[in-house]
């Protein structure tokens, strides 16, 4: 794990779980797999605190444990999973676009709590939805269950590994930690629950609840003893499936930008058809015949078969090679080159970064070297039509920024420098890694700056919160406008401006984080896809 | 040995490769040598492109900020313990400043976690001897025998430190203790026999007495 990644993990853990969890988590990321006592000793925290922190981290799938021989349990942190926390808002928004508010809340609850049983999720989401509905309306559990089942069917949520049921009733000495198993076919199996009920509204003057609190306490225990039908079956959000969806989205929008809406729709259809048949890490999708594509086009998209064929030929001939033709049967078999598509997207990102950082002439040189693969100094000047001095300057700037690298080709076996060719080339994989590292650093800087800004204005923020609370309580008890005006004036005009500036800055920093995370996703997908192929 | 001094004297400044191959022509001025690390905030040549805006962007932004706030309120956010003040105050006993005895606020599924992560609830075990029996009159006799057995074993163990060897001894009692864990959390809230809401901090004292001025104030 690079320093930049560790720093970013530390900031994320601290923001979301507090300092104690951050200390333990960062220690585990740095040192790898360790048992409980060593962690407590090395970090200098008390054993109880370490236990609490580990429970939280395991619950959120950030740390896994393994039982070694002699009963020692070792804990290992997953750095890449911690970095996913940046992407939570994007996952939730995607769920909203696909399954509307119910889906959004289900995914949000699963992400906030790590893992939950289906009944717990359904109950909580129904309650939350009921809060937002008008008076008198409640959300039915059945509707929430349906959305949950749909999410499981499309693999957006999956079951967590579970404790295998032991057949013999007397297991002997219990193992120090349960070994969890997972089987492919059961991963999306929804248990048969008959959840009947409606969401409850949390109201302070609820007539139902008034007589109950005292009577509830002795009954409290009996409620817990009721067997929960899906006890032990926990669900978590399936991040890989979301990533697949983001990747598809990126490819479709790239095609739309390069060609037109219709071709992007065709590509979207092809991707949708291959969702189930192709594993997410395959370099290209299963071949689809043109007839199948024609049948699966969305209803209302009336283009004739001939036009579709023309579009497919156009797509296949495009130099970007998103779509490839793999055969002629069935009207033409077409595949989508996922690996090549990711490569093009990563390259486009690199080009864009070079352009924004060094200028458009540098970008021209960069694209030239990309296209021709290897070029000598003289050839660069000639092809790019840029005077020698400037070309040299730009090349060296990019070289020191590690976007371009030098390739030595010796003429003689002794590698004498005067008799060696020095060629400029772009190694996309290493440039992508360098850029990814830079992205991690950027986000860490953004988070630090945001925390600094908030800390600077802490006093002012607290004051404004207090004033808002006072106004809210006064409005509830029915105060006059003049009184409210008076309270609002407690915050002076320059203070208000300061608050406005702070809000604007924090929003800008947050939005930047989200955008950098999109770049991180593209680069990571490309690097992962390349590593799988090697 | 003879060539060591020779390399310095003759042909100073000769490089092993042809400079023109890398593009530095004869007589070109080279940039000055760098004597310090690059500046922390180098001046930007080009201004950055503005952020993408739009409905989606704003929604995701709002979501992000909401999530941040929400996660701070969840029980998973562990705050460091409040440092003890210089003098122990009477009201400390009646103010609940955090989960007592480092217990966890939420209930993980202990069947899925290693056993060593379970925090033993210790402090109340001493007081359980007195509180448990009067508070649970409807308990049937079987449970009573279990608890009496348990109390005897617990009395022996009050001073021990949590360690893995102990867990093997307590294996039989563990199953029963797991049932009792829920009772513990309720008792955590009150170390005393008094109902929390009845306790008066004394802050309102003096405010009520202004109403009835007929009676003498002692």
XYZ file of C-alpha atoms in Angstrom:
752
model
C 0.000 0.000 0.000
C 1.447 3.323 -1.004
C 1.769 6.178 1.437
C -0.870 8.140 -0.406
C -3.380 5.292 -0.103
C -2.674 4.838 3.576
C -3.123 8.535 4.228
C -6.412 8.552 2.374
C -7.640 5.470 4.244
C -6.719 7.122 7.512
C -8.710 10.247 6.668
C -11.730 8.260 5.538
C -11.781 6.035 8.617
C -11.397 8.995 10.904
C -14.234 10.886 9.284
C -16.660 8.014 9.331
C -15.770 5.950 12.385
C -13.738 8.073 14.759
C -10.152 8.152 15.889
C -9.935 4.830 17.662
C -11.128 2.843 14.656
C -8.804 4.911 12.484
C -5.782 4.065 14.584
C -6.484 0.347 14.548
C -7.423 0.305 10.875
C -4.345 2.171 9.701
C -2.111 -0.006 11.827
C -3.578 -3.131 10.240
C -3.239 -1.708 6.733
C 0.388 -0.855 7.368
C 1.491 -4.079 9.003
C -0.726 -6.710 7.434
C -2.183 -9.652 9.285
C -1.901 -9.513 13.083
C -3.463 -11.121 16.148
C -5.426 -9.183 18.758
C -2.813 -8.773 21.456
C -0.103 -7.628 19.080
C -2.412 -4.929 17.771
C -3.186 -3.723 21.282
C 0.466 -3.713 22.220
C 1.732 -1.976 19.103
C -0.874 0.756 18.993
C -0.852 1.360 22.711
C -4.639 1.218 23.028
C -6.503 -0.784 25.625
C -7.700 -4.259 24.717
C -11.346 -3.266 25.039
C -10.977 -0.394 22.615
C -9.270 -2.659 20.110
C -12.071 -5.181 20.415
C -14.691 -2.505 19.854
C -12.863 -1.147 16.826
C -12.397 -4.608 15.327
C -16.089 -5.386 15.751
C -16.985 -2.232 13.848
C -14.449 -2.898 11.098
C -15.524 -6.513 10.630
C -19.166 -5.513 10.578
C -18.445 -3.144 7.698
C -16.421 -5.717 5.744
C -13.244 -3.685 6.080
C -11.349 -6.302 8.062
C -11.414 -10.073 7.704
C -10.166 -12.635 10.163
C -8.486 -15.979 9.742
C -7.890 -18.763 12.203
C -4.376 -20.063 12.183
C -3.051 -23.132 13.867
C -2.931 -23.193 17.653
C -6.137 -21.198 17.696
C -4.609 -17.823 16.965
C -6.964 -15.524 15.118
C -5.334 -12.981 12.826
C -7.007 -9.881 11.447
C -6.282 -8.365 8.071
C -7.475 -5.058 6.701
C -8.580 -4.560 3.111
C -7.226 -1.226 1.962
C -9.047 -1.190 -1.371
C -12.368 -1.759 0.384
C -11.747 1.226 2.645
C -11.196 3.393 -0.424
C -14.609 2.353 -1.719
C -16.159 4.468 1.021
C -15.577 7.452 -1.237
C -18.000 5.997 -3.705
C -20.952 5.360 -1.403
C -22.989 8.379 -2.620
C -22.567 7.203 -6.189
C -23.820 3.703 -5.362
C -26.847 5.103 -3.607
C -27.630 7.453 -6.468
C -27.390 4.588 -8.966
C -29.831 2.549 -6.897
C -32.157 5.533 -6.936
C -32.071 5.806 -10.711
C -32.722 2.107 -11.147
C -35.149 1.300 -8.355
C -36.395 4.698 -7.162
C -36.579 5.792 -3.537
C -37.155 2.354 -2.043
C -34.084 0.934 -3.715
C -32.092 3.978 -2.734
C -32.925 3.583 0.943
C -32.279 -0.166 0.924
C -28.790 0.309 -0.486
C -28.157 3.212 1.881
C -29.080 1.153 4.933
C -26.919 -1.748 3.771
C -23.942 0.534 3.173
C -24.322 2.385 6.469
C -24.634 -0.786 8.530
C -22.272 -3.080 6.674
C -24.476 -6.127 6.789
C -28.085 -6.647 7.813
C -30.779 -9.280 7.695
C -33.515 -8.815 5.148
C -36.237 -8.377 7.738
C -34.274 -5.672 9.529
C -33.664 -3.796 6.288
C -37.275 -4.004 5.192
C -38.531 -2.768 8.549
C -36.143 0.147 8.713
C -36.736 1.264 5.156
C -40.491 1.070 5.560
C -40.266 3.226 8.671
C -38.113 5.790 6.921
C -40.373 5.956 3.908
C -43.408 6.327 6.129
C -41.800 9.338 7.810
C -41.620 11.145 4.509
C -45.108 10.307 3.376
C -48.157 12.366 4.114
C -50.088 11.915 7.306
C -52.182 8.826 7.397
C -50.255 6.966 4.713
C -47.869 4.171 5.535
C -45.468 2.091 3.532
C -46.277 -1.563 3.205
C -43.569 -4.109 3.960
C -44.532 -6.080 0.874
C -43.548 -3.319 -1.486
C -40.159 -2.915 0.146
C -39.659 -6.682 0.055
C -40.406 -6.717 -3.650
C -37.775 -4.116 -4.345
C -35.327 -6.059 -2.212
C -35.999 -9.220 -4.186
C -35.471 -7.340 -7.424
C -32.182 -5.985 -6.172
C -31.096 -9.512 -5.262
C -32.173 -10.881 -8.630
C -30.089 -8.367 -10.506
C -27.218 -9.113 -8.121
C -26.943 -5.640 -6.648
C -27.133 -7.100 -3.155
C -25.652 -10.407 -2.160
C -25.553 -12.657 0.846
C -22.611 -12.568 3.182
C -20.668 -15.757 3.867
C -22.481 -17.656 6.596
C -21.727 -20.038 9.415
C -22.266 -23.569 8.169
C -24.978 -25.394 10.065
C -23.375 -28.176 12.043
C -25.160 -31.492 11.835
C -24.022 -32.977 15.100
C -25.549 -31.393 18.151
C -22.442 -31.746 20.259
C -19.586 -29.981 18.481
C -17.080 -30.464 21.256
C -14.816 -27.521 22.044
C -15.990 -24.463 20.093
C -13.478 -23.071 17.614
C -12.102 -19.682 18.549
C -13.734 -18.137 15.499
C -16.390 -19.417 13.120
C -15.256 -20.352 9.641
C -17.612 -18.742 7.194
C -18.476 -20.403 3.902
C -20.047 -19.099 0.764
C -21.397 -20.937 -2.244
C -21.995 -19.376 -5.622
C -25.469 -20.705 -6.167
C -26.804 -19.540 -2.822
C -25.382 -16.079 -2.995
C -28.496 -14.407 -4.320
C -31.092 -16.714 -2.858
C -33.734 -14.715 -1.051
C -35.222 -16.519 1.959
C -38.952 -17.104 1.900
C -40.250 -14.536 4.297
C -43.759 -13.414 4.780
C -43.154 -9.986 6.128
C -46.479 -8.472 6.945
C -46.729 -5.054 8.366
C -46.580 -1.411 7.714
C -44.027 1.229 8.450
C -44.364 3.002 11.759
C -44.229 6.694 12.163
C -42.133 8.016 14.990
C -44.338 10.544 16.748
C -43.863 11.935 20.237
C -47.577 12.253 20.954
C -48.567 8.931 19.502
C -51.727 7.587 21.056
C -50.695 4.010 20.475
C -47.395 4.402 22.202
C -48.712 6.394 25.160
C -50.056 3.534 27.198
C -47.368 1.142 26.152
C -43.951 2.269 27.380
C -44.397 1.038 30.921
C -46.042 -2.144 29.842
C -43.454 -2.650 27.162
C -40.463 -3.093 29.395
C -41.228 -6.483 30.886
C -42.485 -7.608 27.485
C -39.310 -6.381 25.827
C -37.535 -9.609 26.533
C -40.234 -11.797 25.072
C -40.139 -9.797 21.844
C -36.478 -10.549 21.420
C -37.019 -14.208 22.090
C -39.344 -14.502 19.091
C -37.451 -16.344 16.415
C -36.557 -14.078 13.538
C -37.368 -16.090 10.415
C -34.176 -15.239 8.557
C -31.837 -15.214 11.503
C -28.233 -15.531 10.488
C -28.777 -14.650 6.829
C -27.038 -11.355 6.267
C -26.946 -9.267 3.133
C -24.427 -6.781 1.864
C -24.219 -4.494 -1.129
C -22.456 -6.106 -4.086
C -19.962 -3.440 -5.071
C -18.642 -5.346 -8.087
C -22.029 -5.288 -9.713
C -22.241 -1.538 -9.221
C -18.814 -1.197 -10.771
C -19.973 -3.205 -13.745
C -22.887 -0.833 -14.114
C -20.611 2.228 -13.929
C -18.338 0.724 -16.546
C -21.254 0.103 -18.868
C -22.447 3.652 -18.321
C -19.007 5.023 -19.153
C -18.802 3.014 -22.381
C -22.275 4.042 -23.494
C -21.659 7.724 -22.869
C -18.304 7.501 -24.664
C -20.028 6.074 -27.717
C -22.721 8.728 -27.498
C -20.096 11.462 -27.416
C -18.176 10.043 -30.299
C -21.035 9.051 -32.542
C -24.707 9.654 -31.922
C -27.567 8.714 -29.649
C -28.715 5.736 -31.718
C -25.361 4.005 -31.700
C -25.122 4.479 -27.959
C -28.532 2.876 -27.573
C -27.387 -0.084 -29.619
C -24.295 -0.467 -27.454
C -26.439 -0.180 -24.337
C -28.693 -2.958 -25.587
C -25.731 -5.177 -26.311
C -24.316 -4.565 -22.848
C -27.652 -5.280 -21.216
C -27.936 -8.562 -23.039
C -24.504 -9.625 -21.900
C -24.966 -8.634 -18.265
C -25.809 -12.127 -17.138
C -23.837 -14.171 -19.636
C -20.492 -12.479 -19.319
C -18.470 -12.332 -16.105
C -17.481 -8.803 -15.227
C -13.774 -9.416 -15.718
C -13.946 -10.853 -19.225
C -12.022 -8.982 -21.929
C -14.973 -9.025 -24.307
C -18.619 -9.979 -24.168
C -20.154 -13.079 -25.646
C -20.815 -12.725 -29.383
C -24.301 -11.462 -30.150
C -25.917 -11.878 -33.534
C -27.393 -8.908 -35.265
C -30.811 -10.552 -35.261
C -30.783 -10.914 -31.490
C -29.804 -7.311 -31.071
C -32.606 -6.251 -33.350
C -35.112 -8.189 -31.282
C -33.846 -6.812 -27.991
C -33.812 -3.166 -28.930
C -35.972 -1.145 -26.569
C -39.603 -0.859 -27.534
C -40.343 2.333 -29.359
C -36.980 2.443 -31.030
C -38.110 1.771 -34.538
C -35.100 1.547 -36.758
C -35.135 -0.953 -39.564
C -32.892 -3.990 -39.660
C -30.832 -2.468 -42.450
C -30.163 0.690 -40.502
C -29.135 -1.385 -37.506
C -26.701 -3.334 -39.670
C -25.229 -0.121 -40.990
C -24.748 1.207 -37.487
C -23.104 -2.025 -36.385
C -20.708 -1.937 -39.316
C -19.859 1.658 -38.527
C -19.222 0.811 -34.898
C -17.053 -2.152 -35.831
C -14.949 -0.090 -38.230
C -14.351 2.719 -35.780
C -10.657 3.038 -34.885
C -11.538 3.055 -31.209
C -12.590 -0.594 -31.550
C -15.322 -0.593 -28.949
C -17.304 -3.051 -30.991
C -15.725 -5.865 -32.969
C -17.078 -8.251 -35.523
C -16.347 -11.851 -34.664
C -18.236 -13.744 -37.356
C -20.847 -13.618 -40.059
C -23.506 -16.067 -38.913
C -26.909 -14.819 -37.834
C -26.529 -11.604 -39.741
C -23.140 -10.835 -38.221
C -21.786 -11.647 -34.774
C -20.624 -8.682 -32.765
C -18.788 -8.385 -29.490
C -17.969 -5.456 -27.280
C -14.288 -5.228 -26.480
C -14.462 -4.372 -22.827
C -10.734 -4.340 -22.253
C -10.057 -2.156 -25.271
C -12.871 0.157 -24.296
C -11.418 0.605 -20.814
C -8.006 1.196 -22.374
C -9.415 3.921 -24.620
C -11.134 5.556 -21.682
C -7.938 5.522 -19.613
C -5.955 6.921 -22.534
C -8.502 9.671 -23.035
C -8.155 10.547 -19.357
C -4.373 10.766 -19.706
C -4.642 12.950 -22.786
C -7.051 15.256 -21.046
C -4.764 15.576 -18.031
C -1.779 16.394 -20.241
C -3.796 18.986 -22.066
C -5.004 20.719 -18.941
C -1.672 20.624 -17.208
C 0.789 21.401 -19.981
C -1.200 23.004 -22.775
C -2.617 21.926 -26.087
C 0.709 21.763 -27.951
C 2.026 19.309 -25.400
C -1.169 17.379 -25.842
C -0.524 17.236 -29.557
C 2.943 15.791 -28.980
C 1.511 13.328 -26.467
C -1.145 12.097 -28.856
C 1.472 11.827 -31.582
C 3.737 9.642 -29.483
C 0.745 7.553 -28.458
C -0.198 6.988 -32.024
C 3.247 6.215 -33.398
C 4.315 4.245 -30.325
C 8.048 5.097 -30.519
C 9.571 8.294 -31.833
C 12.984 9.870 -31.832
C 13.567 13.449 -30.795
C 13.992 14.629 -34.387
C 10.931 12.782 -35.609
C 8.770 14.378 -32.926
C 9.734 17.821 -34.107
C 9.015 16.915 -37.707
C 5.691 15.189 -37.230
C 4.277 17.646 -34.731
C 5.437 20.646 -36.728
C 6.660 22.406 -33.620
C 10.048 24.193 -33.522
C 12.850 22.112 -32.040
C 13.483 24.151 -28.941
C 9.860 24.169 -27.824
C 9.377 20.528 -28.679
C 12.405 19.633 -26.607
C 11.159 21.691 -23.713
C 7.722 20.110 -23.780
C 9.065 16.618 -24.099
C 11.243 17.079 -21.064
C 8.402 18.550 -19.066
C 6.288 15.518 -19.802
C 9.224 13.236 -19.161
C 9.800 14.668 -15.714
C 6.080 14.334 -15.049
C 6.353 10.647 -15.954
C 3.764 10.782 -18.700
C 6.333 9.874 -21.338
C 9.266 7.533 -20.924
C 12.482 6.915 -22.772
C 13.222 3.622 -24.420
C 16.853 2.791 -25.119
C 17.711 0.726 -28.172
C 21.437 -0.027 -28.276
C 23.212 -0.366 -31.570
C 26.233 -2.065 -30.076
C 26.447 -4.675 -27.325
C 28.277 -2.327 -24.999
C 25.339 0.073 -24.801
C 27.532 3.060 -25.522
C 25.362 6.152 -25.240
C 26.694 7.720 -28.418
C 25.647 4.666 -30.334
C 22.191 4.146 -28.800
C 18.820 5.169 -30.046
C 16.689 6.998 -27.499
C 13.041 6.734 -28.336
C 10.164 8.476 -26.618
C 7.217 6.274 -25.836
C 4.099 6.251 -23.719
C 3.638 3.270 -21.415
C -0.058 3.545 -20.710
C -0.101 1.169 -17.764
C 2.617 2.917 -15.822
C 1.284 6.366 -16.682
C -2.142 5.262 -15.473
C -0.667 4.017 -12.210
C 1.177 7.285 -11.729
C -1.984 9.257 -12.340
C -3.948 7.044 -9.955
C -1.425 7.668 -7.228
C -1.746 11.368 -7.878
C -5.530 11.120 -7.627
C -5.287 9.506 -4.202
C -3.037 12.314 -3.105
C -5.445 14.904 -4.486
C -8.408 13.521 -2.623
C -6.390 13.345 0.592
C -5.472 17.011 0.110
C -9.085 17.950 -0.587
C -10.316 16.208 2.545
C -7.630 17.839 4.664
C -8.463 21.246 3.314
C -12.157 20.724 3.962
C -11.463 19.666 7.532
C -9.227 22.682 7.996
C -11.874 25.057 6.695
C -14.503 23.548 8.957
C -12.229 23.730 11.977
C -11.344 27.360 11.325
C -14.977 28.347 11.412
C -16.071 25.967 14.127
C -17.191 28.686 16.515
C -19.287 30.350 13.861
C -20.857 27.089 12.767
C -21.823 26.209 16.322
C -23.345 29.618 16.835
C -25.420 29.351 13.697
C -26.606 25.870 14.692
C -27.688 27.158 18.094
C -29.569 30.039 16.519
C -31.316 27.679 14.135
C -32.315 25.434 17.001
C -33.716 28.400 18.921
C -35.677 29.594 15.908
C -37.056 26.120 15.289
C -38.220 25.708 18.863
C -39.761 29.159 18.882
C -41.603 28.485 15.694
C -42.937 25.275 17.172
C -44.319 27.139 20.153
C -45.721 29.870 17.912
C -43.671 33.036 18.224
C -44.223 36.322 16.497
C -42.306 37.415 13.457
C -40.666 40.269 15.327
C -39.168 37.876 17.851
C -37.894 35.583 15.108
C -36.377 38.564 13.366
C -34.590 39.520 16.541
C -33.110 36.077 16.979
C -32.010 35.924 13.368
C -30.157 39.163 13.808
C -27.974 37.513 16.405
C -25.876 36.476 13.445
C -24.420 39.660 11.989
C -24.187 40.341 8.280
C -20.405 39.816 7.929
C -20.801 36.566 9.840
C -23.502 35.517 7.455
C -21.203 36.241 4.544
C -18.492 34.225 6.179
C -20.888 31.332 6.539
C -21.883 31.643 2.894
C -18.261 31.552 1.780
C -17.597 28.559 3.980
C -20.574 26.706 2.592
C -19.544 27.451 -0.959
C -15.987 26.294 -0.369
C -17.009 23.106 1.365
C -19.425 22.317 -1.455
C -16.747 22.921 -4.024
C -14.278 20.680 -2.202
C -16.869 17.933 -1.846
C -17.822 18.130 -5.514
C -14.143 17.922 -6.463
C -13.756 14.781 -4.374
C -16.652 13.184 -6.187
C -15.208 14.051 -9.568
C -11.732 12.799 -8.755
C -13.322 9.574 -7.579
C -14.804 9.086 -11.053
C -11.337 9.305 -12.549
C -10.071 6.883 -9.927
C -12.763 4.412 -10.937
C -11.779 4.533 -14.616
C -8.090 4.143 -13.939
C -8.580 1.357 -11.413
C -10.841 -0.574 -13.780
C -8.305 -0.303 -16.556
C -5.409 -1.397 -14.373
C -7.407 -4.296 -12.979
C -8.481 -5.435 -16.421
C -4.899 -5.305 -17.688
C -3.540 -7.216 -14.714
C -6.133 -9.948 -15.174
C -5.068 -10.486 -18.743
C -1.423 -10.967 -17.884
C 45.614 4.271 -10.772
C 47.307 6.450 -13.302
C 44.080 7.247 -15.014
C 42.315 8.420 -11.855
C 43.922 11.829 -11.792
C 43.952 11.850 -15.564
C 40.195 11.716 -15.802
C 39.923 14.902 -13.813
C 42.673 16.831 -15.513
C 42.158 16.201 -19.183
C 38.864 16.247 -20.998
C 36.919 17.798 -18.174
C 33.252 18.095 -18.970
C 33.270 15.327 -21.546
C 30.173 13.205 -21.531
C 30.009 9.598 -22.561
C 27.231 10.144 -25.068
C 26.512 12.416 -27.952
C 24.456 15.312 -26.615
C 22.780 15.963 -29.905
C 21.062 12.621 -29.738
C 18.931 13.835 -26.845
C 18.383 17.184 -28.475
C 20.771 19.552 -26.668
C 22.605 21.329 -29.440
C 26.092 22.849 -29.143
C 26.157 26.167 -27.375
C 22.602 25.897 -26.061
C 22.083 27.398 -22.634
C 21.135 24.729 -20.170
C 18.692 25.552 -17.362
C 20.336 26.395 -14.007
C 20.897 23.538 -11.555
C 18.183 23.003 -8.925
C 19.522 23.508 -5.433
C 16.331 23.058 -3.422
C 13.279 20.826 -3.510
C 10.446 21.951 -5.772
C 8.090 24.481 -4.158
C 5.136 23.168 -2.161
C 2.581 25.140 -4.157
C 4.074 25.637 -7.625
C 2.422 28.409 -9.623
C -0.201 27.074 -12.009
C 0.302 27.795 -15.666
C -3.234 26.972 -16.661
C -6.377 27.460 -14.614
C -8.294 24.266 -13.873
C -11.489 23.502 -15.735
C -14.671 24.277 -13.729
C -16.414 21.380 -12.017
C -19.248 19.602 -13.764
C -22.535 20.834 -12.389
C -26.048 19.645 -12.852
C -28.909 18.048 -11.041
C -27.158 14.748 -10.638
C -24.030 16.400 -9.287
C -25.968 18.387 -6.726
C -27.960 15.398 -5.571
C -24.847 13.306 -5.113
C -23.213 16.199 -3.262
C -26.134 16.509 -0.892
C -26.125 12.739 -0.391
C -22.437 12.809 0.470
C -22.826 15.473 3.103
C -25.855 13.742 4.578
C -24.025 10.426 4.762
C -21.133 12.058 6.555
C -23.431 13.510 9.149
C -25.421 10.299 9.493
C -22.379 8.156 10.075
C -21.311 10.311 12.973
C -24.600 9.566 14.723
C -24.526 5.819 14.244
C -23.304 3.607 17.085
C -20.383 2.552 14.901
C -18.745 5.913 15.462
C -16.579 5.310 18.490
C -15.678 8.421 20.418
C -12.674 8.355 22.691
C -13.601 8.211 26.373
C -14.214 11.533 28.053
C -11.219 12.300 30.248
C -11.991 12.295 33.949
C -12.263 15.679 35.523
C -10.022 16.652 38.418
C -12.529 16.105 41.185
C -15.116 13.395 41.212
C -18.482 15.079 41.300
C -21.667 13.721 42.756
C -23.591 14.319 39.548
C -21.159 12.171 37.560
C -22.862 9.144 38.983
C -26.136 10.154 37.433
C -24.909 11.378 34.093
C -24.609 8.744 31.415
C -21.575 9.797 29.455
C -21.147 6.741 27.297
C -21.536 3.011 27.116
C -20.691 1.751 30.568
C -17.701 -0.461 30.935
C -16.725 -0.217 27.272
C -19.627 -2.323 26.122
C -20.761 -1.861 22.541
C -23.837 0.210 21.750
C -25.077 -2.096 19.041
C -25.611 -5.818 18.929
C -23.375 -7.638 16.500
C -24.122 -11.221 15.703
C -21.635 -12.906 17.994
C -21.956 -16.166 16.138
C -20.112 -14.659 13.219
C -17.260 -13.067 15.153
C -14.255 -14.605 16.867
C -15.017 -15.302 20.511
C -12.109 -13.255 21.767
C -13.757 -10.051 20.567
C -16.598 -10.281 23.033
C -16.133 -7.778 25.805
C -16.902 -9.230 29.180
C -19.349 -7.203 31.176
C -17.651 -7.188 34.514
C -18.501 -4.261 36.729
C -22.054 -5.222 37.408
C -21.284 -8.774 38.251
C -20.569 -7.717 41.784
C -23.859 -5.946 42.082
C -25.749 -8.578 40.239
C -25.704 -10.642 43.371
C -27.924 -8.120 45.106
C -30.011 -6.748 42.294
C -30.816 -9.804 40.286
C -32.879 -11.702 42.776
C -35.254 -8.985 43.982
C -35.806 -7.630 40.486
C -36.795 -10.863 38.860
C -39.494 -12.336 41.048
C -41.449 -13.958 38.194
C -38.465 -16.072 37.230
C -39.090 -19.739 37.699
C -37.142 -21.898 40.086
C -34.929 -23.480 37.438
C -33.428 -20.180 36.486
C -32.910 -19.356 40.127
C -30.781 -22.415 40.641
C -28.775 -21.570 37.583
C -28.180 -18.060 38.766
C -27.151 -19.169 42.222
C -24.675 -21.566 40.663
C -23.444 -18.861 38.394
C -23.109 -16.355 41.196
C -20.922 -18.738 43.129
C -18.625 -19.248 40.194
C -18.617 -15.560 39.404
C -17.602 -14.680 42.936
C -14.534 -16.786 42.437
C -13.732 -15.074 39.198
C -14.232 -11.454 40.076
C -10.565 -10.615 40.088
C -9.424 -12.457 36.987
C -8.241 -10.815 33.825
C -9.876 -11.777 30.568
C -7.777 -14.367 28.832
C -8.299 -17.204 26.524
C -7.748 -19.862 29.133
C -10.676 -18.562 31.088
C -12.938 -18.853 28.145
C -12.506 -22.573 28.072
C -13.501 -22.852 31.724
C -16.519 -20.681 31.276
C -17.737 -22.528 28.238
C -20.792 -23.972 29.922
C -21.754 -20.724 31.520
C -21.190 -18.826 28.327
C -24.336 -20.065 26.731
C -26.349 -18.912 29.707
C -24.457 -15.691 29.921
C -25.346 -14.932 26.358
C -28.972 -14.979 27.313
C -28.227 -12.759 30.254
C -26.360 -10.216 28.154
C -29.582 -8.526 27.292
C -30.484 -8.106 30.925
C -27.116 -6.520 31.474
C -27.658 -3.780 29.000
C -30.777 -2.667 30.735
C -29.059 -2.626 34.052
C -26.154 -0.747 32.584
C -28.297 2.275 32.389
C -28.763 2.518 36.123
C -26.239 1.620 38.680
C -28.677 2.576 41.386
C -32.082 1.394 42.409
C -33.661 4.721 41.563
C -35.420 5.539 38.340
C -33.309 7.959 36.300
C -35.983 10.481 35.553
C -36.687 11.068 39.214
C -33.240 12.435 39.811
C -33.211 16.157 40.067
C -29.941 17.866 39.252
C -30.810 20.731 41.484
C -30.555 23.243 38.660
C -34.172 24.318 38.946
C -33.926 24.946 42.603
C -34.949 28.440 43.485
C -36.969 28.908 40.352
C -40.150 27.372 41.666
C -40.244 29.086 44.927
C -41.135 32.472 43.481
C -44.714 31.480 42.842
C -46.025 30.958 46.317
C -44.992 33.951 48.334
C -47.718 33.410 50.934
C -45.853 30.726 52.775
C -42.699 31.442 54.614
C -39.525 30.261 53.006
C -37.187 28.389 55.290
